[in-house]
Each structure stands twice: as C-alpha cells, then as structure tokens.
CSV table of C-alpha atoms in Angstrom, one decimal:
chain,number,residue,atom,x,y,z
A,128,MET,CA,101.2,8.3,-4.3
A,129,GLY,CA,100.8,9.3,-7.2
A,130,VAL,CA,99.1,12.6,-8.3
A,131,THR,CA,96.2,10.4,-9.5
A,132,PHE,CA,95.3,9.7,-6.0
A,133,PHE,CA,93.7,13.1,-4.8
A,134,ASP,CA,92.3,13.9,-8.1
A,135,ALA,CA,88.2,12.9,-7.2
A,136,ARG,CA,86.4,15.1,-9.9
A,137,ALA,CA,85.5,12.4,-11.4
A,138,GLU,CA,83.7,10.7,-8.2
A,139,ASN,CA,82.6,14.5,-7.4
A,140,GLU,CA,80.3,14.6,-10.3
A,141,PHE,CA,79.3,11.2,-10.0
A,142,GLY,CA,78.1,11.9,-6.5
A,143,LYS,CA,76.4,14.4,-7.6
A,144,GLU,CA,74.8,12.8,-10.8
A,145,LEU,CA,73.6,10.3,-7.8
A,146,ALA,CA,71.9,13.1,-5.8
A,147,SER,CA,70.2,14.2,-8.9
A,148,ALA,CA,68.5,11.0,-9.6
A,149,VAL,CA,67.3,11.0,-5.9
A,150,ILE,CA,66.0,14.1,-6.1
A,151,GLU,CA,64.3,13.5,-9.3
A,152,TYR,CA,62.7,10.7,-7.9
A,153,LEU,CA,61.6,12.7,-4.9
A,154,SER,CA,60.2,15.5,-7.1
A,155,ALA,CA,58.3,12.9,-9.4
A,156,ARG,CA,56.8,11.0,-6.5
A,157,ASN,CA,53.0,11.0,-6.9
A,158,LEU,CA,51.0,11.5,-3.8
A,159,GLY,CA,47.8,9.8,-4.8
A,160,LYS,CA,49.9,6.6,-4.4
A,161,THR,CA,49.1,4.0,-2.0
A,162,ASP,CA,51.7,3.2,0.7
A,163,LYS,CA,52.5,-0.2,-0.9
A,164,LYS,CA,52.9,1.6,-4.4
A,165,ILE,CA,55.3,4.2,-2.6
A,166,PHE,CA,57.2,1.5,-0.6
A,167,GLU,CA,57.9,-0.5,-4.0
A,168,LYS,CA,59.0,3.2,-6.0
A,169,GLU,CA,61.3,3.8,-3.2
A,170,ARG,CA,62.9,0.4,-3.0
A,171,ALA,CA,63.2,0.5,-6.9
A,172,MET,CA,64.9,4.1,-6.6
A,173,ILE,CA,67.2,2.6,-3.8
A,174,ASP,CA,67.7,-0.6,-5.8
A,175,ARG,CA,68.9,1.3,-9.0
A,176,ILE,CA,71.1,3.7,-6.6
A,177,ILE,CA,72.9,0.6,-5.5
A,178,ASN,CA,73.6,-0.7,-9.1
A,179,LEU,CA,74.8,2.4,-10.6
A,180,VAL,CA,77.2,2.5,-7.3
A,181,CYS,CA,78.5,-1.0,-7.8
A,182,ARG,CA,78.8,-0.7,-11.5
A,183,TYR,CA,80.7,2.6,-10.9
A,184,ARG,CA,82.9,0.7,-8.1
A,185,ASN,CA,83.6,-2.1,-10.4
A,186,GLU,CA,84.7,0.3,-13.3
A,187,HIS,CA,87.0,2.8,-11.3
A,188,ARG,CA,89.8,2.5,-9.0
A,189,LEU,CA,88.7,4.2,-6.0
A,190,ASN,CA,91.0,4.8,-3.0
A,191,PHE,CA,89.5,6.2,0.5
A,192,TYR,CA,89.8,9.9,-0.9
A,193,LYS,CA,88.0,9.3,-3.6
A,194,LYS,CA,85.3,7.1,-1.6
A,195,ALA,CA,84.8,10.1,1.0
A,196,LYS,CA,84.6,12.6,-2.4
A,197,LEU,CA,82.2,10.5,-3.5
A,198,ALA,CA,80.1,10.2,-0.7
A,199,ASN,CA,80.5,13.9,0.4
A,200,SER,CA,79.2,15.3,-3.2
A,201,PHE,CA,76.2,13.2,-2.8
A,202,LYS,CA,75.4,14.2,1.0
A,203,TRP,CA,75.6,18.2,-0.1
A,204,ALA,CA,73.9,18.1,-3.2
A,205,LEU,CA,71.0,16.3,-1.4
A,206,LEU,CA,71.5,18.5,1.6
A,207,GLU,CA,71.3,21.5,-0.7
A,208,SER,CA,68.2,20.4,-2.2
A,209,GLY,CA,66.2,20.2,1.1
A,210,CYS,CA,66.0,16.9,1.7
A,211,SER,CA,65.6,16.1,5.3
A,212,THR,CA,68.9,15.3,7.5
A,213,ASP,CA,67.9,11.8,8.3
A,214,PHE,CA,66.7,10.9,5.2
A,215,VAL,CA,69.9,12.3,3.6
A,216,ASP,CA,72.2,10.3,6.4
A,217,GLU,CA,70.2,7.2,5.3
A,218,MET,CA,71.0,7.6,1.8
A,219,THR,CA,74.4,8.6,2.2
A,220,LYS,CA,74.9,5.7,4.4
A,221,ILE,CA,73.5,3.2,2.1
A,222,LEU,CA,76.2,4.8,-0.5
A,223,VAL,CA,78.9,4.2,1.8
A,224,ILE,CA,77.9,0.6,2.3
A,225,GLN,CA,78.2,0.0,-1.5
A,226,LEU,CA,81.5,1.4,-2.1
A,227,ARG,CA,83.2,-1.2,0.2
C-alpha cells in the first residue's frame, strides 16, 4: 500500500462540498410551494447529488478508506448544520450506494 492509499483530503473536501449543496438547497426552500413542487425540487436535488458523486467516482480512484472518509465528512457536515438524523442517514445512504 502506498502513501496515497490513506490520503483522503480531496474526498473529505468533496464530502463537505456535497453537504454544502444540500444545505444550500434546504435553506433556499420556499415554504409557499405545493407538495408536488417541493417533491420535484427535492428529487432534482437528489439527482444533482447523484450526478456529482458519479462523476467524482469516475474521475478519482476511490478505495474503501477514501469512500468512508467522503461519506463521513458528508454526514458530519449535515449533522453539524442541524439537519435531522433521519434525513442525514437517508442522504448518506444514497451517497454510499452511488459510491459502489
């Protein structure tokens, strides 16, 4: 194993960037919208996150350690921003599935 095996700084930063995108969406959510519009916006946000993760996964060589660091930084950034545990767990699950 080389030194780069444990160098997950880029993955740590990417996880935080993904969380920032989710937090930005949540803070910009408009309360006057209908349930259908909110659902469509949430689906679009999840699709955007999935696309970003897939692109990152294809461009970077991710081992299990780097995947874990990415998911962990994503999860903690969401938790520290005040998101509910259930929401954070669901978003992290989506992220981990896309990292496979």
